[in-house]
GROMACS .gro file of C-alpha atoms in nm:
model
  447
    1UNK     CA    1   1.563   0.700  -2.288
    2UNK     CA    2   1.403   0.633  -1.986
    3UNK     CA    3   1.579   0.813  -1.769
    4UNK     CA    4   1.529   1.126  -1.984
    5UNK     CA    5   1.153   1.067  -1.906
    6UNK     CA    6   1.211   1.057  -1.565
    7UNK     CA    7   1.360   1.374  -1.585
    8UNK     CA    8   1.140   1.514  -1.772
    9UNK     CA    9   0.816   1.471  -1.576
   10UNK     CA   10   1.071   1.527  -1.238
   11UNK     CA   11   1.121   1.889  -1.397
   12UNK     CA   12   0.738   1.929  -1.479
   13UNK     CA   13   0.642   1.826  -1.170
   14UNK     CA   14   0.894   2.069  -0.951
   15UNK     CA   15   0.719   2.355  -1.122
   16UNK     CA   16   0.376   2.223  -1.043
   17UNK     CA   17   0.478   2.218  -0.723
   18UNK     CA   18   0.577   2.528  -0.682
   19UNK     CA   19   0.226   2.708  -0.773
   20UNK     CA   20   0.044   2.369  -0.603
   21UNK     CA   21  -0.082   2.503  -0.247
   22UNK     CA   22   0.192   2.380   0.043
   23UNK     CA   23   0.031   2.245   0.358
   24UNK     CA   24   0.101   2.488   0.618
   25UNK     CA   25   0.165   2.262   0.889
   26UNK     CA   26   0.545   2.203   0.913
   27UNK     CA   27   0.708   1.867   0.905
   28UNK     CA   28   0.640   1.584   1.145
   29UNK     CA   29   1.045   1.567   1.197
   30UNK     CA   30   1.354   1.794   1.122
   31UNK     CA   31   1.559   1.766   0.842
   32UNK     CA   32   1.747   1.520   1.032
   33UNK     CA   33   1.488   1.301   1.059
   34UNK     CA   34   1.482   1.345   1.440
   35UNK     CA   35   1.097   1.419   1.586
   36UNK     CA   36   1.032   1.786   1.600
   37UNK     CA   37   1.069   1.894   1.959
   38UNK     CA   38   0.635   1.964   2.010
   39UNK     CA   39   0.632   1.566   1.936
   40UNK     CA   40   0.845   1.458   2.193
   41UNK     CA   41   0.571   1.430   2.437
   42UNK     CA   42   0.313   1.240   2.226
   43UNK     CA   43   0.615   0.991   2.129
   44UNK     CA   44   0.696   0.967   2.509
   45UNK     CA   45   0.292   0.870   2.546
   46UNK     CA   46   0.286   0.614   2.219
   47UNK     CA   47   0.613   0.449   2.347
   48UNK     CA   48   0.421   0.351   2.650
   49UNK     CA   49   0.063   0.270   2.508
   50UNK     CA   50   0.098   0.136   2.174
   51UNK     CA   51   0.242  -0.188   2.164
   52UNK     CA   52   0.123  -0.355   1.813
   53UNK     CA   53   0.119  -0.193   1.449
   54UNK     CA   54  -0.041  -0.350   1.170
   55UNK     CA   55   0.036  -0.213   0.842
   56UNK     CA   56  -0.283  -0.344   0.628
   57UNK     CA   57  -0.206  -0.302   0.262
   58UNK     CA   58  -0.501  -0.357   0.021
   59UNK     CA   59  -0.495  -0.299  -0.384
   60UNK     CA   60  -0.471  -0.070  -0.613
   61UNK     CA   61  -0.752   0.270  -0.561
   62UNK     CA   62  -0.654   0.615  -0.560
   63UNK     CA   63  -0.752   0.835  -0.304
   64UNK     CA   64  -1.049   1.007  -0.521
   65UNK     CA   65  -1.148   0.651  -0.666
   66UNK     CA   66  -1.283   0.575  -0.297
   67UNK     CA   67  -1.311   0.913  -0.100
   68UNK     CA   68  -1.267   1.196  -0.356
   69UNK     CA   69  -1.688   1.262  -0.212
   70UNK     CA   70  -1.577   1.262   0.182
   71UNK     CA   71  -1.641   1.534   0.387
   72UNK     CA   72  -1.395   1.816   0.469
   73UNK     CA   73  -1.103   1.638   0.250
   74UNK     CA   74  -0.941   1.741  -0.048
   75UNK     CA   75  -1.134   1.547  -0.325
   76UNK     CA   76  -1.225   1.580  -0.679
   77UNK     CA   77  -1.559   1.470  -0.856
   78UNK     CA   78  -1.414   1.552  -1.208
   79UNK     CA   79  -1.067   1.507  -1.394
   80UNK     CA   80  -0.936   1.630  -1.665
   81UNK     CA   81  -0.843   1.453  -1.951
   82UNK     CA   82  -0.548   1.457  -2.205
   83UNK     CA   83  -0.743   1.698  -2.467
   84UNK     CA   84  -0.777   1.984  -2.208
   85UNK     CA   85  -1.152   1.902  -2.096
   86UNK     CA   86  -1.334   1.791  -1.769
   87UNK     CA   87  -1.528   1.489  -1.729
   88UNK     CA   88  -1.731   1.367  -1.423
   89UNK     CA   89  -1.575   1.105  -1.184
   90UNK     CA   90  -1.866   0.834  -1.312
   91UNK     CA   91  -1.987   0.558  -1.034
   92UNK     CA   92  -1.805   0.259  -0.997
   93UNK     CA   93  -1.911  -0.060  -0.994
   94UNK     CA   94  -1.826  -0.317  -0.706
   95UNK     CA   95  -1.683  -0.554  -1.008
   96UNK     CA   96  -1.521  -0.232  -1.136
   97UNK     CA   97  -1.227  -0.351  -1.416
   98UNK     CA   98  -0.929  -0.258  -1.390
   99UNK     CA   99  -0.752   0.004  -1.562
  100UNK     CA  100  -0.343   0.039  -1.652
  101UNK     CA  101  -0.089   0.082  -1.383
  102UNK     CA  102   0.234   0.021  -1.467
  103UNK     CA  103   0.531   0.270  -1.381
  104UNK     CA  104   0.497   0.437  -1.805
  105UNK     CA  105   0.097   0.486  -1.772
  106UNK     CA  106   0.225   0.660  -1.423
  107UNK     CA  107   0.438   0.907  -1.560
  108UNK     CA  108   0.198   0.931  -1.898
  109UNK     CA  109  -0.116   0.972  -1.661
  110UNK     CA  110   0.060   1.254  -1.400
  111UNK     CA  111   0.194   1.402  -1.725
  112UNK     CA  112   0.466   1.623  -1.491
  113UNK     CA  113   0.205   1.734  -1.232
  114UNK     CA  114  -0.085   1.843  -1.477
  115UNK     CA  115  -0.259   1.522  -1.364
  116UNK     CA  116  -0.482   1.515  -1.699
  117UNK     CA  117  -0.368   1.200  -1.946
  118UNK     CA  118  -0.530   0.937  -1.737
  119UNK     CA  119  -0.719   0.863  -2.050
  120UNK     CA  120  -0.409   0.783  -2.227
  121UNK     CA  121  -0.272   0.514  -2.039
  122UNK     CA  122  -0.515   0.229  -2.218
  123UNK     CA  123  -0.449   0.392  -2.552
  124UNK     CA  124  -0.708   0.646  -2.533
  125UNK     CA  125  -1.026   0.473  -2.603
  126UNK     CA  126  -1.156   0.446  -2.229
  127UNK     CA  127  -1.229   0.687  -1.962
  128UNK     CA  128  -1.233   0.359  -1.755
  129UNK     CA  129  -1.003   0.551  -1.506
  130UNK     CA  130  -1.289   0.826  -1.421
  131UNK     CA  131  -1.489   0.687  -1.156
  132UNK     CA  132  -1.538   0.685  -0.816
  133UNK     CA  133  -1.754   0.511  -0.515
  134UNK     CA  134  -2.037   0.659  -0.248
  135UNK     CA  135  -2.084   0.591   0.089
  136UNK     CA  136  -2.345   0.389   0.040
  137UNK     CA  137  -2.130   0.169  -0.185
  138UNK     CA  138  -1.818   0.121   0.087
  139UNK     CA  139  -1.984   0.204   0.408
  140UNK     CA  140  -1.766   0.047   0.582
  141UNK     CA  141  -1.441   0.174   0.493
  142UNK     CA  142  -1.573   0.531   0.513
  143UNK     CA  143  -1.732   0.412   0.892
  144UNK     CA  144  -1.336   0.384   0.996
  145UNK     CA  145  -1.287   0.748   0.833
  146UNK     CA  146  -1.562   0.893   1.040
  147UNK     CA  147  -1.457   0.779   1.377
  148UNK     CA  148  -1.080   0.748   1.329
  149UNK     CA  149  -0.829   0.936   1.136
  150UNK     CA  150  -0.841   0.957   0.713
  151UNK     CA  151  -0.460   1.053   0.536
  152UNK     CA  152  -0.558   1.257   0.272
  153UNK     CA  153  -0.219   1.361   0.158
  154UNK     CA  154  -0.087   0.965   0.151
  155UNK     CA  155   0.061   0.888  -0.168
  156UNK     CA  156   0.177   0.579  -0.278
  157UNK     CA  157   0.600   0.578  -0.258
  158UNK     CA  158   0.684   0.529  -0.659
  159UNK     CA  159   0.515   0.537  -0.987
  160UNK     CA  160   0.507   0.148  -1.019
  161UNK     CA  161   0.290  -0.130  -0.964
  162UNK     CA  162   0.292  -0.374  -0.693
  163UNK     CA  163   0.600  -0.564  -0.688
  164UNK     CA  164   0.768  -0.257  -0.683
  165UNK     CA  165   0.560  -0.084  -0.412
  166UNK     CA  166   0.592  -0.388  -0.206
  167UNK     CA  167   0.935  -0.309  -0.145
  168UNK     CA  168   0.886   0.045  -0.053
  169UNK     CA  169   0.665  -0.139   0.232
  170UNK     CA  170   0.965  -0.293   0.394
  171UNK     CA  171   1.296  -0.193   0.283
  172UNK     CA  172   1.237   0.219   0.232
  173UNK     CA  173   1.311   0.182  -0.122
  174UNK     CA  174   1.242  -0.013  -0.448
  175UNK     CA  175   1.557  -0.232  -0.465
  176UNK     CA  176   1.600  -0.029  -0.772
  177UNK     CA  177   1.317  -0.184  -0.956
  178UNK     CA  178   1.067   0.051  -1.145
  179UNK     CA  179   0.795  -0.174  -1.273
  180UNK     CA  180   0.695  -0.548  -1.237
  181UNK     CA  181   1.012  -0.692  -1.259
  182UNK     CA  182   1.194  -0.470  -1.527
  183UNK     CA  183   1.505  -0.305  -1.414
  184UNK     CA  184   1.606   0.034  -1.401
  185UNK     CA  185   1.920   0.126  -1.578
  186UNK     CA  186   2.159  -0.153  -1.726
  187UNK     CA  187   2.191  -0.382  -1.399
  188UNK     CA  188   2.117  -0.680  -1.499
  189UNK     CA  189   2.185  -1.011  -1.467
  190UNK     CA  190   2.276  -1.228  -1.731
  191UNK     CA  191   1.904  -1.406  -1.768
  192UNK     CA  192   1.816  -1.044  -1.832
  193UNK     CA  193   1.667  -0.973  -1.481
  194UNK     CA  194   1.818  -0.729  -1.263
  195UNK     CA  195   2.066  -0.835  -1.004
  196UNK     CA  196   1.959  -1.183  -1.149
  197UNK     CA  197   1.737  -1.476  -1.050
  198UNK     CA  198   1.845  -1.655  -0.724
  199UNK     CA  199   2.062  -1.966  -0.762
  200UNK     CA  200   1.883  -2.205  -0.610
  201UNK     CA  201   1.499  -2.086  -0.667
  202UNK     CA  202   1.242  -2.260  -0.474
  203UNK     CA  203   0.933  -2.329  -0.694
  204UNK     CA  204   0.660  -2.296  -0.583
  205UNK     CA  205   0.317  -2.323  -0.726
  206UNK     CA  206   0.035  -2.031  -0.657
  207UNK     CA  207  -0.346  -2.095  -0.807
  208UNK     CA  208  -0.546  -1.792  -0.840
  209UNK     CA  209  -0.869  -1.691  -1.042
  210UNK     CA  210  -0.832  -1.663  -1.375
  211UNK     CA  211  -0.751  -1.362  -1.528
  212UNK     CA  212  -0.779  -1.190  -1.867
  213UNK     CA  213  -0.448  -1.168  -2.104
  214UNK     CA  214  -0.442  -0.810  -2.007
  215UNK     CA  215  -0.357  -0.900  -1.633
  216UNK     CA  216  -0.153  -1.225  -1.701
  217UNK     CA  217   0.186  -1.015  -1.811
  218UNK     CA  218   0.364  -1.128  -1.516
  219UNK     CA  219   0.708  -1.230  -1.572
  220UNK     CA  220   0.648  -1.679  -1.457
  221UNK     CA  221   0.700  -1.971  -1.634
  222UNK     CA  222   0.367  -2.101  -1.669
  223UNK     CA  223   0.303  -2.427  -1.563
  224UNK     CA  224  -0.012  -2.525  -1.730
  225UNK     CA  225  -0.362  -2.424  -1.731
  226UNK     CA  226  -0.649  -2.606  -1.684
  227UNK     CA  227  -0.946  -2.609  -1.905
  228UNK     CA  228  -1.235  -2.403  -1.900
  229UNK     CA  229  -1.346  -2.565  -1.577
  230UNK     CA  230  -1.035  -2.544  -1.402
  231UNK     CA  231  -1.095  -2.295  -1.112
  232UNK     CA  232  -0.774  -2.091  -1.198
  233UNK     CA  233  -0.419  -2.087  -1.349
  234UNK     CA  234  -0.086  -2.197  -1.198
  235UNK     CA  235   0.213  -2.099  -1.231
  236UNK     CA  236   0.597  -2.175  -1.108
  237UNK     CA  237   0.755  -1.864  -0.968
  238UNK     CA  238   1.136  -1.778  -1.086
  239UNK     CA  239   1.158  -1.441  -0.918
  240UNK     CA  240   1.435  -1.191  -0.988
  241UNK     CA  241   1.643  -1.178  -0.656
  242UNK     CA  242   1.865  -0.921  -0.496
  243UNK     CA  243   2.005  -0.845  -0.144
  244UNK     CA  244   1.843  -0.577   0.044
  245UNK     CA  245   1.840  -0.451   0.410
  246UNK     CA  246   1.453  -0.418   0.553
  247UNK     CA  247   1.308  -0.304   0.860
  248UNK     CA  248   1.245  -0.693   0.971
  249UNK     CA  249   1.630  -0.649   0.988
  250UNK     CA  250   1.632  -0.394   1.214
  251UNK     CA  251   1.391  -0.509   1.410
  252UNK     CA  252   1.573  -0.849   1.447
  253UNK     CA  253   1.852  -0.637   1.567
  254UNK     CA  254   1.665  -0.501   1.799
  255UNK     CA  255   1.475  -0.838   1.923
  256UNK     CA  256   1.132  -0.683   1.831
  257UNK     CA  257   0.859  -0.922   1.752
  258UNK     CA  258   0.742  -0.947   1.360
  259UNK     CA  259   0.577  -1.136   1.106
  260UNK     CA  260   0.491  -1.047   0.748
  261UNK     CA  261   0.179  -1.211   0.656
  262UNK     CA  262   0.149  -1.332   0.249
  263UNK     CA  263  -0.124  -1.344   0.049
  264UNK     CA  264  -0.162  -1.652  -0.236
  265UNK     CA  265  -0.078  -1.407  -0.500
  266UNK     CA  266   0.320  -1.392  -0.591
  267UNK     CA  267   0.299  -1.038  -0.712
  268UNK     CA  268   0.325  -0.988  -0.339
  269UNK     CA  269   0.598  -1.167  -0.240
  270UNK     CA  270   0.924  -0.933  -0.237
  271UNK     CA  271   0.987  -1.104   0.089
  272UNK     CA  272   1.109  -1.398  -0.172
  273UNK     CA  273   1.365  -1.192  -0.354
  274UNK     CA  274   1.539  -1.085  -0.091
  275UNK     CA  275   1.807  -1.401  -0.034
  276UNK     CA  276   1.939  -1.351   0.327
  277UNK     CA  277   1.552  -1.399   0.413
  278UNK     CA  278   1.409  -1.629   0.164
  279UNK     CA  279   1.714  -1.871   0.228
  280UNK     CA  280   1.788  -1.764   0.633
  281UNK     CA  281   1.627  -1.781   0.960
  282UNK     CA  282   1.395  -1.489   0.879
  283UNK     CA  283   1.203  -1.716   0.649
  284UNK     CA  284   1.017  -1.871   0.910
  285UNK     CA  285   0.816  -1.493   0.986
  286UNK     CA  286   0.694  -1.518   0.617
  287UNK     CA  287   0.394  -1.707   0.707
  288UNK     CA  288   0.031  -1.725   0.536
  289UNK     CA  289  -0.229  -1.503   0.555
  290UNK     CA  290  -0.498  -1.720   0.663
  291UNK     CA  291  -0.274  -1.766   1.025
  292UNK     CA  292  -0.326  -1.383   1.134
  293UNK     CA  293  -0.684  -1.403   1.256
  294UNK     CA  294  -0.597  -1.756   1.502
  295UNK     CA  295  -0.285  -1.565   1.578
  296UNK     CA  296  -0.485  -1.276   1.718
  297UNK     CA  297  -0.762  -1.545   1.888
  298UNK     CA  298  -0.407  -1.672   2.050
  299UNK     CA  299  -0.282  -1.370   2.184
  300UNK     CA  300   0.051  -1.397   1.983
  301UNK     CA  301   0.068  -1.109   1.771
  302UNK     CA  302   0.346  -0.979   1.687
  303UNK     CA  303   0.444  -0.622   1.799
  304UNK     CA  304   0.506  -0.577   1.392
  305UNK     CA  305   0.280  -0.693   1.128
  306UNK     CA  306   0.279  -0.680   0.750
  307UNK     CA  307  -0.083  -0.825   0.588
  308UNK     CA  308  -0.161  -0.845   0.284
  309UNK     CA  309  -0.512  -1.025   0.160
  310UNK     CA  310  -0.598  -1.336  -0.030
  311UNK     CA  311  -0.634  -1.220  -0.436
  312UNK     CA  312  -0.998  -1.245  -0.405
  313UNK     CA  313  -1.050  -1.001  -0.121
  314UNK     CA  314  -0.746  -0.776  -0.177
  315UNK     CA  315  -0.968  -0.466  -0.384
  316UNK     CA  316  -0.775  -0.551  -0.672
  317UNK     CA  317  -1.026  -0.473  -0.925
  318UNK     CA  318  -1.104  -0.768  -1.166
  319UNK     CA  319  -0.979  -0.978  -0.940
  320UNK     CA  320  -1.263  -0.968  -0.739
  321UNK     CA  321  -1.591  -0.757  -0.593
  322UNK     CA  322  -1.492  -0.448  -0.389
  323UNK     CA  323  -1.761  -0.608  -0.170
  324UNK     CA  324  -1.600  -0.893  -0.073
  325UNK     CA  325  -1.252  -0.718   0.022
  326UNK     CA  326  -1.408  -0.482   0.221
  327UNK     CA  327  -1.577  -0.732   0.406
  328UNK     CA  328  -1.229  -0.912   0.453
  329UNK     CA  329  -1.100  -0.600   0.601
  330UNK     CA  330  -1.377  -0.572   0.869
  331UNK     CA  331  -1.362  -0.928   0.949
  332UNK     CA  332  -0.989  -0.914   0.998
  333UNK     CA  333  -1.018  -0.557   1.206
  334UNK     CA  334  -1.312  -0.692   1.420
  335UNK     CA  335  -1.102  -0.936   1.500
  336UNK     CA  336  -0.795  -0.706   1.639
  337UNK     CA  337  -1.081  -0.464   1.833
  338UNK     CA  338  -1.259  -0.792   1.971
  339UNK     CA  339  -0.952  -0.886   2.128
  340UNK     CA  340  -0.743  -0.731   2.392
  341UNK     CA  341  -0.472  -0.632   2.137
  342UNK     CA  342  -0.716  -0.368   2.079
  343UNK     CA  343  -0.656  -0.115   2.313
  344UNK     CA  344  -0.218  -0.118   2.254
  345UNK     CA  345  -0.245  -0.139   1.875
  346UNK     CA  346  -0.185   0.103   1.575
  347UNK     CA  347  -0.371  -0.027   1.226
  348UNK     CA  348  -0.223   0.128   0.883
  349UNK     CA  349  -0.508   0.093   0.614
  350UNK     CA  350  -0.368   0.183   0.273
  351UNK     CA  351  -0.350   0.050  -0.114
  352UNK     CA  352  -0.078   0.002  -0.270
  353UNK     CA  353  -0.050   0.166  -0.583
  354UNK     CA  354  -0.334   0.367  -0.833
  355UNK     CA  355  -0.408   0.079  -0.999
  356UNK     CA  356  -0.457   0.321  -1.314
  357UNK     CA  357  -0.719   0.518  -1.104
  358UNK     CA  358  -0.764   0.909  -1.116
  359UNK     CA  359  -0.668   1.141  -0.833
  360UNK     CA  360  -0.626   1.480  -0.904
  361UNK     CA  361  -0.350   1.588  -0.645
  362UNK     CA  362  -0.028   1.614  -0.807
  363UNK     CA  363   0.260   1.405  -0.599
  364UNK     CA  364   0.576   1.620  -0.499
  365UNK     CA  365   0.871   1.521  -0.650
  366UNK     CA  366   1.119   1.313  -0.356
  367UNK     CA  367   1.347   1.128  -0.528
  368UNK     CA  368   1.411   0.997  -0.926
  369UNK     CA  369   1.112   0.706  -0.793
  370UNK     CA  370   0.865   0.913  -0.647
  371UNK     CA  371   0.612   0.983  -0.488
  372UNK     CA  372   0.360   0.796  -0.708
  373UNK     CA  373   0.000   0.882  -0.693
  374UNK     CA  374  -0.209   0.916  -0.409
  375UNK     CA  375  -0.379   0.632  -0.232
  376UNK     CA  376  -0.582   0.645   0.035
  377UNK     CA  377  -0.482   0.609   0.506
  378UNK     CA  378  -0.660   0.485   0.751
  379UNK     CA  379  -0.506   0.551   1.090
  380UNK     CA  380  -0.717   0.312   1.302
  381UNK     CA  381  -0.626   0.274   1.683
  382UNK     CA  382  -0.749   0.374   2.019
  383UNK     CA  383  -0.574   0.705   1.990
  384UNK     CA  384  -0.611   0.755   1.625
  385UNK     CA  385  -0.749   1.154   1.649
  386UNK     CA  386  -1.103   1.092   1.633
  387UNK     CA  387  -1.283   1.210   1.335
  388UNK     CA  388  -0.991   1.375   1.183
  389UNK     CA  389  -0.829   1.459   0.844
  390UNK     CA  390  -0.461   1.425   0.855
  391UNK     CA  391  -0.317   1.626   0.631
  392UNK     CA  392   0.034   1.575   0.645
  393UNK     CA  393   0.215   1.461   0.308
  394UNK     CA  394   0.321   1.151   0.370
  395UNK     CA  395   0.411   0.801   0.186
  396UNK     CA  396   0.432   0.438   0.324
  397UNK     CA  397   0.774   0.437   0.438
  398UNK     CA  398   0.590   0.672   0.684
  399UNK     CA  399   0.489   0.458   0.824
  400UNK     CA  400   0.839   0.205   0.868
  401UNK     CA  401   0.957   0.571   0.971
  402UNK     CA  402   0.686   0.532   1.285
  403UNK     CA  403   0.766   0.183   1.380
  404UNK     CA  404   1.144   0.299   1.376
  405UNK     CA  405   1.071   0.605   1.592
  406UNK     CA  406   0.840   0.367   1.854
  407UNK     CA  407   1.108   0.117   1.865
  408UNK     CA  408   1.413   0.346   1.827
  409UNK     CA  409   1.521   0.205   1.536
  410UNK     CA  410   1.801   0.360   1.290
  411UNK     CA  411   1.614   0.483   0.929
  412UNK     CA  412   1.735   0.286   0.643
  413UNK     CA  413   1.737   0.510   0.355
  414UNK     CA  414   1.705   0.929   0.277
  415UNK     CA  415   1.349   0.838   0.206
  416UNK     CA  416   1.246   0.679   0.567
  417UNK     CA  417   1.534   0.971   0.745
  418UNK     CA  418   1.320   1.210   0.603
  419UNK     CA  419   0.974   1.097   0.605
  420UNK     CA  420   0.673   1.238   0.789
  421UNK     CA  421   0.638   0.957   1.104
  422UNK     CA  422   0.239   1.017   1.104
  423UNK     CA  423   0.261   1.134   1.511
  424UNK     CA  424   0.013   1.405   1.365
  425UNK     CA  425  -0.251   1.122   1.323
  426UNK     CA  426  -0.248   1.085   1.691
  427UNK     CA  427  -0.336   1.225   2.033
  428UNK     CA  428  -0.202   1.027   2.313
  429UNK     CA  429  -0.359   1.214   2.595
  430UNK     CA  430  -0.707   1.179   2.480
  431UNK     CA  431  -0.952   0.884   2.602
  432UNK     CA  432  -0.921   0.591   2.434
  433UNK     CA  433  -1.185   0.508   2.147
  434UNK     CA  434  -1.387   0.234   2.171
  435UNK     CA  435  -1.355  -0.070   1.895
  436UNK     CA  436  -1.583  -0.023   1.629
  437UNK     CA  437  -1.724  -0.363   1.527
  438UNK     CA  438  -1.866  -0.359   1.206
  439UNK     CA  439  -2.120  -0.596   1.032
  440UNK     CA  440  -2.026  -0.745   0.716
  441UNK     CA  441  -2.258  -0.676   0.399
  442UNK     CA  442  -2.461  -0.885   0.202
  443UNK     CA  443  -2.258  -0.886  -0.119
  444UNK     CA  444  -2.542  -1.006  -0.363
  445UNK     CA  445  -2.700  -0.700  -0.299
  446UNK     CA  446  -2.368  -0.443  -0.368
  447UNK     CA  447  -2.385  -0.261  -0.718
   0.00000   0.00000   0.00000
């Protein structure tokens, strides 16, 4: 059943596409995957200046949800909804809650392209999903769009939710998982989890703010609770796991520098699945990501970086103020531009899924997983084109697909082989920006 709804919305959303403009700029590489031949140069040039690339992944926004108002992009400030009609894109609130965003309220909210049932997804009695921020609200992240370089045509790689999209960050793929640890198809282990849990599971115990019942369907044993008092919840982990080659392999292979830096929340941690890292060598790059800023003070960043936030600052809504993450983003970029790192590295700002959030560009149809809807890039880096709207359609294993192409690394999947590599956000032979240090806000005073 649901791969007839796959198919389904996949056939819906190929006609969309068809009568949906096409960005008349042609692909960043051939149909081999190979740069196109006017990119050789500018790869030539990156090969030589950019050393570091940090691939910053926040929560859960669409791409109209935080810059649908932006100049000279292609935003929305209505949507329509399931019954045919238009409503406004209301303001958010920095504590804005948090709306459905599993891979089903995906596929019901895109509706095959028509992008008009996000009202459906929380049964119809919200329009929780219409809203959207001002400058004045996120000044900071829209400071990085007007000096560097703003994706507008970034979508998130699959319909699903974090755990899945977490995978797409490293491994080109979703190790065939659609949602929060439900399987696709019938491969499953025999505890009922696909490619079934790991032997010899490590527990280990995670403490994050409390949440409502609504965002507590994670698939843990819970450990106990504390009373009202108690400062959060805990939980034991028993995570699904199944082998799967990632980039870290590759660049391993290719003895290239990396770390992936883990938040405290487990939803994150696909790295933990995977067994040849979680019980191998690789392990010991999974490190916290409270270690990245010293690491930076230290000099010894690696040339590859995954990041992910603590819960409280990652823009999850309801997990904590927009505020707060945002200022948890400058901090950690001030940090990178106050340091020499700055003038050899290459930030990736995204989110990684809707987070049940409207955005009114329909995503082409790739593959039976995606694309999902559109989140929002930030190309941040010396020679990020300055002031610019990249246009290019484009998904995160875009950017695996540029830190295979600087390091001449082999592709891993169809997906990655044939993914935009984001040269287009760049111009090598231009001066060098300047870091932009930012101050951090005064969140008592954010609305």
């Amino acid at each position: 059943m649901l791969v007839a709804v796959i198919a389904a919305a996949c056939t819906r959303s190929e006609a969309a596409d068809q009568s949906s403009p096409v960005d008349a700029s042609p692909p960043a590489v051939s149909a081999t995957g190979a740069p196109r031949d006017d990119d050789a140069a500018q790869w030539k040039l990156a090969r030589r200046k950019i050393t570091n690339v940090v691939f910053l992944v926040k929560e859960n926004r669409t791409f109209d949800h935080l810059f649908g108002t932006y100049p000279g992009v292609d935003g929305a400030t209505e949507g329509q909804i399931c019954d045919g009609s238009t409503v406004p894109l209301t303001q958010a609130t920095d504590d804005q809650t948090a709306a459905t965003h599993s891979f089903l309220a995906g596929i019901k909210a895109i509706n095959g392209g028509e992008m008009n049932c996000f009202d459906q997804i929380d049964g119809g009695e919200t329009l929780n999903s219409y809203t959207q921020y001002q400058r004045e609200q996120i000044p900071n992240y829209w400071a990085y769009a007007d000096r560097f370089t703003i994706g507008d045509r970034f979508f998130s790689s699959s319909y699903g939710p974090t755990f899945v999209e977490h995978f797409w960050l490293v491994a080109a793929s979703s190790n065939r998982f659609v949602d929060n640890q439900r399987p696709l198809y019938d491969q499953i282990g025999d505890d009922g989890v696909l490619g079934g849990y790991c032997e010899d599971p490590t527990e280990r115990i995670f403490s994050f703010p409390r949440l409502s019942d609504a965002q507590n369907d994670r698939v843990f044993q819970l450990e106990g609770a504390g009373d009202d008092s108690a400062v959060g919840l805990y939980f034991i982990e028993r995570w699904p796991c199944d082998d799967i080659r990632t980039v870290p392999d590759l660049l391993e292979k290719a003895d290239v520098s990396w770390k992936y830096y883990l938040s405290d929340t487990p939803y994150f941690d696909v790295m933990g699945t995977i067994p040849h890292i979680r019980y191998g060598p690789m392990w010991s790059k999974i490190v916290d990501t409270s270690t990245f800023i010293p690491d930076v003070h230290a000099g010894d960043v690696p040339e590859v970086t995954w990041l992910t936030p603590p819960t409280p600052e990652s823009d999850h809504p309801g997990y904590g103020a927009l505020c707060e993450g945002e200022n948890w983003t400058v901090r950690t970029i001030n940090a990178i531009m106050e340091s020499p790192e700055w003038k050899h590295t290459a930030i990736f700002l995204t989110w990684d899924d809707f987070g049940g959030f409207y955005d009114h560009v329909a995503p082409p149809h790739v593959d039976i997983y995606g694309y999902g809807p559109r989140v929002p890039l930030l190309v941040i880096s010396p020679y990020a084109k300055q002031a610019s709207v990249f246009h290019g359609t484009s998904d995160f294993t875009s950017v695996l697909r540029f830190v295979e192409e600087l390091h001449g690394l082999p592709t891993l999947t169809e997906r990655d082989a044939a993914a935009n590599d984001l040269i287009g956000a760049f111009d090598f032979t231009q001066p060098p920006a300047d870091p932009l240090v930012l101050q951090e806000r005064d969140c008592s005073e954010a609305t």
